[in-house]
Amino acid sequence: MMVHRPNFAMEAAIVYTIKTPQVVIDMDMAKRAAAIRKVLMKKATRRNQSKINQRRYRAQQKCTTDLLNQTVIQLRTDVARMEGRLEMMKLAIPPPLRTFEPECNVANEYFRMFVYGYNLDPECAQHTTQFDFLNSTMSPDLVIMGNIGLDKLLQQWVLYVNTFEAFHMELHQAHVVSFSPNVVVHAQTTLHLRISRKSIQLLFPHLLNNEPLTQKLIGRVLHLYSQQHFIFDHHGIVQELGTFVNTTLALVNLLGKLDDVLAVIGDFHLGENAEIVVVSTDD
């Protein structure tokens, strides 16, 4: 009789065969779980890193903002300090000196514009320019030759042009001699006046009966040294125009002989203020 013995190898193989699929499944699930945990850990790490980065960025922004605020405060302080220093420097620096150039320019332009007298032709551009210059630089109440008004100056210019055959006004120098209470410009000139018979009729009417002396004067040039002063108001307008001429010296230089000078100067119708005095011949 045969004894039946268990086949342990067969049983082990059967058990292994039965258990193997479950082990494989468990291992696969374990791998998947590990992979999921790895992904979750990466996401968590990224979230954590993002939070850290955000906190770091906010901290940097706050630091930058605080630094800018401190810089602005410092700049405001520096600006206020510099403005204070600037005001102190302004107080320490004296005001610019007045040059009186505008007043000197008016005087110089007057002599330049009237160097050959006054143009009497109202249709001429030079006449208009000269007239406008006087009206813009001289006061309507100009004090001149003991009179008030610009008309007196215009009248004298007309007389000078009509009296002398030729007129030339030579400027030697012009400069400021006073600035308080008014600016005063002093000028030195020489008037070169060519004498005609009409000049003698107007200026030396008493010589008309003295033909030799009359002939001695006709065509000669009277060199009349002149000093003029322009007194300006606070707006730079000429309010007074004064003139002094040395007629005696001019006649001495012209005639030479004392007797001739005395004969001429006895009734000379040109004053020391350079005014041509018109004497009416009406009875």
PDB file of C-alpha atoms in Angstrom:
ATOM      1  CA  MET A   1       0.000   0.000   0.000  1.00  0.00           C
ATOM      2  CA  MET A   2       1.321   3.326  -1.109  1.00  0.00           C
ATOM      3  CA  VAL A   3       1.540   6.193   1.393  1.00  0.00           C
ATOM      4  CA  HIS A   4       0.370   9.601  -0.002  1.00  0.00           C
ATOM      5  CA  ARG A   5       2.775  12.404   0.934  1.00  0.00           C
ATOM      6  CA  PRO A   6       1.896  16.090   0.576  1.00  0.00           C
ATOM      7  CA  ASN A   7       3.690  17.920  -2.214  1.00  0.00           C
ATOM      8  CA  PHE A   8       4.969  21.022  -0.452  1.00  0.00           C
ATOM      9  CA  ALA A   9       6.641  22.376  -3.546  1.00  0.00           C
ATOM     10  CA  MET A  10       3.397  22.231  -5.434  1.00  0.00           C
ATOM     11  CA  GLU A  11       1.531  23.959  -2.659  1.00  0.00           C
ATOM     12  CA  ALA A  12       4.103  26.693  -2.444  1.00  0.00           C
ATOM     13  CA  ALA A  13       3.880  27.262  -6.143  1.00  0.00           C
ATOM     14  CA  ILE A  14       0.097  27.423  -5.942  1.00  0.00           C
ATOM     15  CA  VAL A  15       0.217  29.881  -3.027  1.00  0.00           C
ATOM     16  CA  TYR A  16       2.782  32.053  -4.838  1.00  0.00           C
ATOM     17  CA  THR A  17       0.673  31.970  -7.936  1.00  0.00           C
ATOM     18  CA  ILE A  18      -2.368  33.070  -5.978  1.00  0.00           C
ATOM     19  CA  LYS A  19      -0.556  35.847  -4.060  1.00  0.00           C
ATOM     20  CA  THR A  20       1.538  37.317  -6.856  1.00  0.00           C
ATOM     21  CA  PRO A  21      -1.147  39.562  -8.491  1.00  0.00           C
ATOM     22  CA  GLN A  22      -2.007  41.191  -5.174  1.00  0.00           C
ATOM     23  CA  VAL A  23       1.644  41.982  -4.463  1.00  0.00           C
ATOM     24  CA  VAL A  24       2.009  43.525  -7.881  1.00  0.00           C
ATOM     25  CA  ILE A  25      -1.101  45.590  -7.341  1.00  0.00           C
ATOM     26  CA  ASP A  26       0.090  46.751  -3.952  1.00  0.00           C
ATOM     27  CA  MET A  27       3.469  47.722  -5.308  1.00  0.00           C
ATOM     28  CA  ASP A  28       1.926  49.632  -8.180  1.00  0.00           C
ATOM     29  CA  MET A  29      -0.357  51.484  -5.832  1.00  0.00           C
ATOM     30  CA  ALA A  30       2.571  52.250  -3.585  1.00  0.00           C
ATOM     31  CA  LYS A  31       4.469  53.698  -6.544  1.00  0.00           C
ATOM     32  CA  ARG A  32       1.483  55.778  -7.561  1.00  0.00           C
ATOM     33  CA  ALA A  33       1.027  56.983  -4.016  1.00  0.00           C
ATOM     34  CA  ALA A  34       4.699  57.887  -3.837  1.00  0.00           C
ATOM     35  CA  ALA A  35       4.433  59.746  -7.129  1.00  0.00           C
ATOM     36  CA  ILE A  36       1.360  61.624  -5.936  1.00  0.00           C
ATOM     37  CA  ARG A  37       3.088  62.512  -2.673  1.00  0.00           C
ATOM     38  CA  LYS A  38       6.082  63.736  -4.659  1.00  0.00           C
ATOM     39  CA  VAL A  39       3.871  65.934  -6.844  1.00  0.00           C
ATOM     40  CA  LEU A  40       2.028  67.245  -3.805  1.00  0.00           C
ATOM     41  CA  MET A  41       5.304  67.925  -2.060  1.00  0.00           C
ATOM     42  CA  LYS A  42       6.572  69.845  -5.112  1.00  0.00           C
ATOM     43  CA  LYS A  43       3.369  71.886  -5.211  1.00  0.00           C
ATOM     44  CA  ALA A  44       3.616  72.561  -1.497  1.00  0.00           C
ATOM     45  CA  THR A  45       7.263  73.523  -1.910  1.00  0.00           C
ATOM     46  CA  ARG A  46       6.400  75.885  -4.769  1.00  0.00           C
ATOM     47  CA  ARG A  47       3.569  77.443  -2.775  1.00  0.00           C
ATOM     48  CA  ASN A  48       5.842  77.860   0.200  1.00  0.00           C
ATOM     49  CA  GLN A  49       8.604  79.316  -1.978  1.00  0.00           C
ATOM     50  CA  SER A  50       6.089  81.674  -3.605  1.00  0.00           C
ATOM     51  CA  LYS A  51       4.958  82.884  -0.186  1.00  0.00           C
ATOM     52  CA  ILE A  52       8.572  83.356   0.837  1.00  0.00           C
ATOM     53  CA  ASN A  53       9.273  85.281  -2.377  1.00  0.00           C
ATOM     54  CA  GLN A  54       6.208  87.471  -1.862  1.00  0.00           C
ATOM     55  CA  ARG A  55       7.217  88.253   1.718  1.00  0.00           C
ATOM     56  CA  ARG A  56      10.750  89.019   0.542  1.00  0.00           C
ATOM     57  CA  TYR A  57       9.412  91.287  -2.272  1.00  0.00           C
ATOM     58  CA  ARG A  58       7.088  93.127   0.114  1.00  0.00           C
ATOM     59  CA  ALA A  59       9.949  93.544   2.552  1.00  0.00           C
ATOM     60  CA  GLN A  60      12.176  94.927  -0.225  1.00  0.00           C
ATOM     61  CA  GLN A  61       9.402  97.238  -1.393  1.00  0.00           C
ATOM     62  CA  LYS A  62       8.866  98.520   2.123  1.00  0.00           C
ATOM     63  CA  CYS A  63      12.596  99.043   2.543  1.00  0.00           C
ATOM     64  CA  THR A  64      12.775 100.927  -0.770  1.00  0.00           C
ATOM     65  CA  THR A  65       9.734 103.046   0.105  1.00  0.00           C
ATOM     66  CA  ASP A  66      11.129 103.878   3.533  1.00  0.00           C
ATOM     67  CA  LEU A  67      14.457 104.823   1.946  1.00  0.00           C
ATOM     68  CA  LEU A  68      12.738 107.041  -0.615  1.00  0.00           C
ATOM     69  CA  ASN A  69      10.674 108.732   2.087  1.00  0.00           C
ATOM     70  CA  GLN A  70      13.816 109.400   4.107  1.00  0.00           C
ATOM     71  CA  THR A  71      15.538 110.750   0.981  1.00  0.00           C
ATOM     72  CA  VAL A  72      12.607 113.075   0.231  1.00  0.00           C
ATOM     73  CA  ILE A  73      12.612 114.361   3.805  1.00  0.00           C
ATOM     74  CA  GLN A  74      16.370 114.955   3.609  1.00  0.00           C
ATOM     75  CA  LEU A  75      16.044 116.719   0.257  1.00  0.00           C
ATOM     76  CA  ARG A  76      13.322 118.992   1.601  1.00  0.00           C
ATOM     77  CA  THR A  77      15.527 119.831   4.539  1.00  0.00           C
ATOM     78  CA  ASP A  78      18.481 120.533   2.240  1.00  0.00           C
ATOM     79  CA  VAL A  79      16.357 122.705  -0.065  1.00  0.00           C
ATOM     80  CA  ALA A  80      15.046 124.725   2.865  1.00  0.00           C
ATOM     81  CA  ARG A  81      18.593 125.180   4.144  1.00  0.00           C
ATOM     82  CA  MET A  82      19.874 126.271   0.716  1.00  0.00           C
ATOM     83  CA  GLU A  83      16.966 128.685   0.251  1.00  0.00           C
ATOM     84  CA  GLY A  84      17.855 130.232   3.583  1.00  0.00           C
ATOM     85  CA  ARG A  85      21.476 130.585   2.507  1.00  0.00           C
ATOM     86  CA  LEU A  86      20.374 132.103  -0.809  1.00  0.00           C
ATOM     87  CA  GLU A  87      18.329 134.753   0.966  1.00  0.00           C
ATOM     88  CA  MET A  88      21.300 135.566   3.182  1.00  0.00           C
ATOM     89  CA  MET A  89      23.533 135.860   0.103  1.00  0.00           C
ATOM     90  CA  LYS A  90      21.015 138.176  -1.563  1.00  0.00           C
ATOM     91  CA  LEU A  91      21.082 140.403   1.485  1.00  0.00           C
ATOM     92  CA  ALA A  92      24.877 140.373   1.515  1.00  0.00           C
ATOM     93  CA  ILE A  93      25.274 141.248  -2.193  1.00  0.00           C
ATOM     94  CA  PRO A  94      24.737 144.958  -2.925  1.00  0.00           C
ATOM     95  CA  PRO A  95      22.196 145.876  -5.611  1.00  0.00           C
ATOM     96  CA  PRO A  96      23.598 146.476  -9.106  1.00  0.00           C
ATOM     97  CA  LEU A  97      24.868 149.974  -9.707  1.00  0.00           C
ATOM     98  CA  ARG A  98      22.753 152.212 -11.897  1.00  0.00           C
ATOM     99  CA  THR A  99      24.625 152.953 -15.111  1.00  0.00           C
ATOM    100  CA  PHE A 100      22.430 155.842 -16.338  1.00  0.00           C
ATOM    101  CA  GLU A 101      22.948 154.462 -19.829  1.00  0.00           C
ATOM    102  CA  PRO A 102      19.373 155.294 -20.960  1.00  0.00           C
ATOM    103  CA  GLU A 103      19.821 158.979 -20.136  1.00  0.00           C
ATOM    104  CA  CYS A 104      23.224 159.137 -21.835  1.00  0.00           C
ATOM    105  CA  ASN A 105      21.753 157.423 -24.885  1.00  0.00           C
ATOM    106  CA  VAL A 106      19.035 160.082 -25.135  1.00  0.00           C
ATOM    107  CA  ALA A 107      21.601 162.899 -25.053  1.00  0.00           C
ATOM    108  CA  ASN A 108      23.899 161.212 -27.562  1.00  0.00           C
ATOM    109  CA  GLU A 109      21.006 160.452 -29.894  1.00  0.00           C
ATOM    110  CA  TYR A 110      19.858 164.082 -29.694  1.00  0.00           C
ATOM    111  CA  PHE A 111      23.226 165.329 -30.936  1.00  0.00           C
ATOM    112  CA  ARG A 112      23.459 162.614 -33.573  1.00  0.00           C
ATOM    113  CA  MET A 113      19.996 163.288 -34.933  1.00  0.00           C
ATOM    114  CA  PHE A 114      20.372 167.081 -35.023  1.00  0.00           C
ATOM    115  CA  VAL A 115      24.030 167.207 -36.071  1.00  0.00           C
ATOM    116  CA  TYR A 116      23.098 169.257 -39.162  1.00  0.00           C
ATOM    117  CA  GLY A 117      20.069 170.998 -37.717  1.00  0.00           C
ATOM    118  CA  TYR A 118      16.345 170.461 -38.005  1.00  0.00           C
ATOM    119  CA  ASN A 119      14.771 169.351 -41.278  1.00  0.00           C
ATOM    120  CA  LEU A 120      11.915 171.770 -41.966  1.00  0.00           C
ATOM    121  CA  ASP A 121      10.243 169.752 -44.739  1.00  0.00           C
ATOM    122  CA  PRO A 122       7.192 168.030 -43.185  1.00  0.00           C
ATOM    123  CA  GLU A 123       7.062 165.617 -46.124  1.00  0.00           C
ATOM    124  CA  CYS A 124      10.587 164.367 -45.410  1.00  0.00           C
ATOM    125  CA  ALA A 125      11.126 161.214 -43.339  1.00  0.00           C
ATOM    126  CA  GLN A 126      13.964 162.886 -41.423  1.00  0.00           C
ATOM    127  CA  HIS A 127      11.621 165.649 -40.269  1.00  0.00           C
ATOM    128  CA  THR A 128       9.159 163.066 -38.941  1.00  0.00           C
ATOM    129  CA  THR A 129      11.920 161.114 -37.212  1.00  0.00           C
ATOM    130  CA  GLN A 130      13.320 164.216 -35.520  1.00  0.00           C
ATOM    131  CA  PHE A 131       9.893 165.448 -34.464  1.00  0.00           C
ATOM    132  CA  ASP A 132       8.892 162.057 -33.045  1.00  0.00           C
ATOM    133  CA  PHE A 133      12.200 161.817 -31.176  1.00  0.00           C
ATOM    134  CA  LEU A 134      11.644 165.163 -29.439  1.00  0.00           C
ATOM    135  CA  ASN A 135       8.078 164.250 -28.506  1.00  0.00           C
ATOM    136  CA  SER A 136       9.115 160.879 -27.093  1.00  0.00           C
ATOM    137  CA  THR A 137      12.146 162.055 -25.088  1.00  0.00           C
ATOM    138  CA  MET A 138      11.192 165.588 -24.010  1.00  0.00           C
ATOM    139  CA  SER A 139       8.470 166.605 -21.576  1.00  0.00           C
ATOM    140  CA  PRO A 140       5.544 168.627 -22.996  1.00  0.00           C
ATOM    141  CA  ASP A 141       6.334 171.051 -20.155  1.00  0.00           C
ATOM    142  CA  LEU A 142      10.019 171.256 -21.055  1.00  0.00           C
ATOM    143  CA  VAL A 143      11.817 174.089 -19.296  1.00  0.00           C
ATOM    144  CA  ILE A 144      14.059 175.822 -21.834  1.00  0.00           C
ATOM    145  CA  MET A 145      15.450 179.347 -22.225  1.00  0.00           C
ATOM    146  CA  GLY A 146      13.202 180.710 -19.500  1.00  0.00           C
ATOM    147  CA  ASN A 147      10.104 179.269 -21.163  1.00  0.00           C
ATOM    148  CA  ILE A 148       7.934 176.219 -20.626  1.00  0.00           C
ATOM    149  CA  GLY A 149       6.945 173.968 -23.470  1.00  0.00           C
ATOM    150  CA  LEU A 150       8.455 171.946 -26.274  1.00  0.00           C
ATOM    151  CA  ASP A 151       7.312 174.554 -28.785  1.00  0.00           C
ATOM    152  CA  LYS A 152      10.123 176.860 -27.668  1.00  0.00           C
ATOM    153  CA  LEU A 153      12.742 174.268 -28.637  1.00  0.00           C
ATOM    154  CA  LEU A 154      11.107 173.696 -32.014  1.00  0.00           C
ATOM    155  CA  GLN A 155      10.910 177.450 -32.595  1.00  0.00           C
ATOM    156  CA  GLN A 156      14.624 177.868 -31.913  1.00  0.00           C
ATOM    157  CA  TRP A 157      15.518 175.042 -34.262  1.00  0.00           C
ATOM    158  CA  VAL A 158      13.520 176.716 -37.028  1.00  0.00           C
ATOM    159  CA  LEU A 159      15.285 180.023 -36.332  1.00  0.00           C
ATOM    160  CA  TYR A 160      18.754 178.455 -36.409  1.00  0.00           C
ATOM    161  CA  VAL A 161      18.083 176.711 -39.723  1.00  0.00           C
ATOM    162  CA  ASN A 162      16.663 179.886 -41.282  1.00  0.00           C
ATOM    163  CA  THR A 163      19.291 182.227 -39.836  1.00  0.00           C
ATOM    164  CA  PHE A 164      22.532 180.522 -40.813  1.00  0.00           C
ATOM    165  CA  GLU A 165      23.650 179.410 -44.239  1.00  0.00           C
ATOM    166  CA  ALA A 166      25.041 176.179 -42.772  1.00  0.00           C
ATOM    167  CA  PHE A 167      24.751 174.502 -39.384  1.00  0.00           C
ATOM    168  CA  HIS A 168      26.897 171.805 -37.805  1.00  0.00           C
ATOM    169  CA  MET A 169      26.732 170.724 -34.146  1.00  0.00           C
ATOM    170  CA  GLU A 170      29.852 168.856 -33.025  1.00  0.00           C
ATOM    171  CA  LEU A 171      29.645 166.792 -29.828  1.00  0.00           C
ATOM    172  CA  HIS A 172      32.851 166.560 -27.798  1.00  0.00           C
ATOM    173  CA  GLN A 173      31.628 164.612 -24.779  1.00  0.00           C
ATOM    174  CA  ALA A 174      28.533 163.821 -22.736  1.00  0.00           C
ATOM    175  CA  HIS A 175      28.512 162.337 -19.255  1.00  0.00           C
ATOM    176  CA  VAL A 176      26.432 162.153 -16.090  1.00  0.00           C
ATOM    177  CA  VAL A 177      27.304 164.844 -13.559  1.00  0.00           C
ATOM    178  CA  SER A 178      24.499 164.240 -11.058  1.00  0.00           C
ATOM    179  CA  PHE A 179      22.058 161.477 -10.195  1.00  0.00           C
ATOM    180  CA  SER A 180      20.203 162.847  -7.170  1.00  0.00           C
ATOM    181  CA  PRO A 181      17.515 164.034  -6.963  1.00  0.00           C
ATOM    182  CA  ASN A 182      17.521 163.954 -10.773  1.00  0.00           C
ATOM    183  CA  VAL A 183      19.867 162.534 -13.364  1.00  0.00           C
ATOM    184  CA  VAL A 184      21.758 165.325 -15.139  1.00  0.00           C
ATOM    185  CA  VAL A 185      23.764 164.736 -18.311  1.00  0.00           C
ATOM    186  CA  HIS A 186      26.286 167.442 -19.195  1.00  0.00           C
ATOM    187  CA  ALA A 187      27.454 167.828 -22.782  1.00  0.00           C
ATOM    188  CA  GLN A 188      30.147 169.924 -24.412  1.00  0.00           C
ATOM    189  CA  THR A 189      29.678 170.864 -28.049  1.00  0.00           C
ATOM    190  CA  THR A 190      30.756 173.359 -30.658  1.00  0.00           C
ATOM    191  CA  LEU A 191      28.238 174.971 -33.012  1.00  0.00           C
ATOM    192  CA  HIS A 192      29.718 175.767 -36.416  1.00  0.00           C
ATOM    193  CA  LEU A 193      27.507 178.502 -37.908  1.00  0.00           C
ATOM    194  CA  ARG A 194      28.126 179.931 -41.386  1.00  0.00           C
ATOM    195  CA  ILE A 195      27.100 183.596 -41.529  1.00  0.00           C
ATOM    196  CA  SER A 196      25.126 185.028 -44.441  1.00  0.00           C
ATOM    197  CA  ARG A 197      23.655 188.482 -45.089  1.00  0.00           C
ATOM    198  CA  LYS A 198      20.391 187.148 -43.671  1.00  0.00           C
ATOM    199  CA  SER A 199      22.279 186.156 -40.507  1.00  0.00           C
ATOM    200  CA  ILE A 200      23.506 189.738 -40.156  1.00  0.00           C
ATOM    201  CA  GLN A 201      19.995 191.109 -40.700  1.00  0.00           C
ATOM    202  CA  LEU A 202      18.644 188.930 -37.877  1.00  0.00           C
ATOM    203  CA  LEU A 203      21.578 188.893 -35.447  1.00  0.00           C
ATOM    204  CA  PHE A 204      23.424 192.166 -36.144  1.00  0.00           C
ATOM    205  CA  PRO A 205      20.823 194.539 -37.618  1.00  0.00           C
ATOM    206  CA  HIS A 206      22.861 197.520 -36.404  1.00  0.00           C
ATOM    207  CA  LEU A 207      25.687 196.518 -38.781  1.00  0.00           C
ATOM    208  CA  LEU A 208      23.658 196.971 -41.953  1.00  0.00           C
ATOM    209  CA  ASN A 209      25.077 200.466 -42.269  1.00  0.00           C
ATOM    210  CA  ASN A 210      28.623 199.178 -41.774  1.00  0.00           C
ATOM    211  CA  GLU A 211      29.273 197.498 -45.094  1.00  0.00           C
ATOM    212  CA  PRO A 212      33.003 196.823 -44.533  1.00  0.00           C
ATOM    213  CA  LEU A 213      32.288 194.910 -41.331  1.00  0.00           C
ATOM    214  CA  THR A 214      29.317 193.231 -42.962  1.00  0.00           C
ATOM    215  CA  GLN A 215      31.496 191.983 -45.793  1.00  0.00           C
ATOM    216  CA  LYS A 216      34.026 190.804 -43.236  1.00  0.00           C
ATOM    217  CA  LEU A 217      31.368 188.614 -41.626  1.00  0.00           C
ATOM    218  CA  ILE A 218      29.587 187.204 -44.681  1.00  0.00           C
ATOM    219  CA  GLY A 219      30.717 183.657 -45.467  1.00  0.00           C
ATOM    220  CA  ARG A 220      32.668 183.307 -42.249  1.00  0.00           C
ATOM    221  CA  VAL A 221      31.982 180.468 -39.793  1.00  0.00           C
ATOM    222  CA  LEU A 222      31.216 181.349 -36.184  1.00  0.00           C
ATOM    223  CA  HIS A 223      32.574 178.593 -33.925  1.00  0.00           C
ATOM    224  CA  LEU A 224      30.388 178.809 -30.851  1.00  0.00           C
ATOM    225  CA  TYR A 225      31.515 176.741 -27.871  1.00  0.00           C
ATOM    226  CA  SER A 226      28.461 175.407 -26.039  1.00  0.00           C
ATOM    227  CA  GLN A 227      27.647 173.612 -22.812  1.00  0.00           C
ATOM    228  CA  GLN A 228      24.310 171.875 -22.458  1.00  0.00           C
ATOM    229  CA  HIS A 229      22.689 169.971 -19.639  1.00  0.00           C
ATOM    230  CA  PHE A 230      19.764 167.574 -19.805  1.00  0.00           C
ATOM    231  CA  ILE A 231      17.796 167.186 -16.570  1.00  0.00           C
ATOM    232  CA  PHE A 232      15.711 164.001 -16.506  1.00  0.00           C
ATOM    233  CA  ASP A 233      12.705 163.064 -14.404  1.00  0.00           C
ATOM    234  CA  HIS A 234      12.295 159.665 -12.736  1.00  0.00           C
ATOM    235  CA  HIS A 235      10.808 158.232 -15.933  1.00  0.00           C
ATOM    236  CA  GLY A 236      13.842 159.092 -18.068  1.00  0.00           C
ATOM    237  CA  ILE A 237      12.144 162.043 -19.790  1.00  0.00           C
ATOM    238  CA  VAL A 238      13.993 165.337 -20.272  1.00  0.00           C
ATOM    239  CA  GLN A 239      12.204 167.923 -18.153  1.00  0.00           C
ATOM    240  CA  GLU A 240      14.746 170.723 -18.574  1.00  0.00           C
ATOM    241  CA  LEU A 241      17.248 171.556 -21.304  1.00  0.00           C
ATOM    242  CA  GLY A 242      19.771 174.240 -20.468  1.00  0.00           C
ATOM    243  CA  THR A 243      22.383 175.782 -22.751  1.00  0.00           C
ATOM    244  CA  PHE A 244      25.288 178.185 -22.252  1.00  0.00           C
ATOM    245  CA  VAL A 245      27.348 179.614 -25.110  1.00  0.00           C
ATOM    246  CA  ASN A 246      30.395 181.885 -24.953  1.00  0.00           C
ATOM    247  CA  THR A 247      29.462 184.420 -27.623  1.00  0.00           C
ATOM    248  CA  THR A 248      32.224 186.871 -26.701  1.00  0.00           C
ATOM    249  CA  LEU A 249      35.001 184.321 -27.174  1.00  0.00           C
ATOM    250  CA  ALA A 250      33.465 183.165 -30.452  1.00  0.00           C
ATOM    251  CA  LEU A 251      33.390 186.740 -31.822  1.00  0.00           C
ATOM    252  CA  VAL A 252      36.944 187.435 -30.676  1.00  0.00           C
ATOM    253  CA  ASN A 253      38.156 184.321 -32.475  1.00  0.00           C
ATOM    254  CA  LEU A 254      36.166 185.300 -35.559  1.00  0.00           C
ATOM    255  CA  LEU A 255      37.054 189.003 -35.874  1.00  0.00           C
ATOM    256  CA  GLY A 256      40.337 189.328 -34.039  1.00  0.00           C
ATOM    257  CA  LYS A 257      40.192 193.118 -33.589  1.00  0.00           C
ATOM    258  CA  LEU A 258      38.713 194.323 -30.319  1.00  0.00           C
ATOM    259  CA  ASP A 259      37.048 197.332 -31.993  1.00  0.00           C
ATOM    260  CA  ASP A 260      35.227 195.046 -34.427  1.00  0.00           C
ATOM    261  CA  VAL A 261      34.153 192.772 -31.585  1.00  0.00           C
ATOM    262  CA  LEU A 262      32.778 195.711 -29.611  1.00  0.00           C
ATOM    263  CA  ALA A 263      30.931 196.984 -32.661  1.00  0.00           C
ATOM    264  CA  VAL A 264      29.328 193.604 -33.296  1.00  0.00           C
ATOM    265  CA  ILE A 265      28.517 192.576 -29.759  1.00  0.00           C
ATOM    266  CA  GLY A 266      26.787 195.812 -28.881  1.00  0.00           C
ATOM    267  CA  ASP A 267      23.429 194.635 -30.215  1.00  0.00           C
ATOM    268  CA  PHE A 268      23.984 190.913 -30.766  1.00  0.00           C
ATOM    269  CA  HIS A 269      20.646 189.073 -30.893  1.00  0.00           C
ATOM    270  CA  LEU A 270      22.084 185.764 -29.688  1.00  0.00           C
ATOM    271  CA  GLY A 271      21.975 185.333 -25.914  1.00  0.00           C
ATOM    272  CA  GLU A 272      24.340 183.401 -23.705  1.00  0.00           C
ATOM    273  CA  ASN A 273      21.604 180.774 -23.372  1.00  0.00           C
ATOM    274  CA  ALA A 274      21.923 180.262 -27.164  1.00  0.00           C
ATOM    275  CA  GLU A 275      18.514 181.825 -27.775  1.00  0.00           C
ATOM    276  CA  ILE A 276      18.078 183.706 -31.011  1.00  0.00           C
ATOM    277  CA  VAL A 277      16.065 186.746 -30.008  1.00  0.00           C
ATOM    278  CA  VAL A 278      13.640 187.910 -32.653  1.00  0.00           C
ATOM    279  CA  VAL A 279      13.065 191.664 -32.553  1.00  0.00           C
ATOM    280  CA  SER A 280       9.923 192.950 -34.186  1.00  0.00           C
ATOM    281  CA  THR A 281      10.479 195.734 -36.701  1.00  0.00           C
ATOM    282  CA  ASP A 282       6.872 196.941 -36.468  1.00  0.00           C
ATOM    283  CA  ASP A 283       6.441 200.498 -35.254  1.00  0.00           C
TER     284      ASP A 283
END
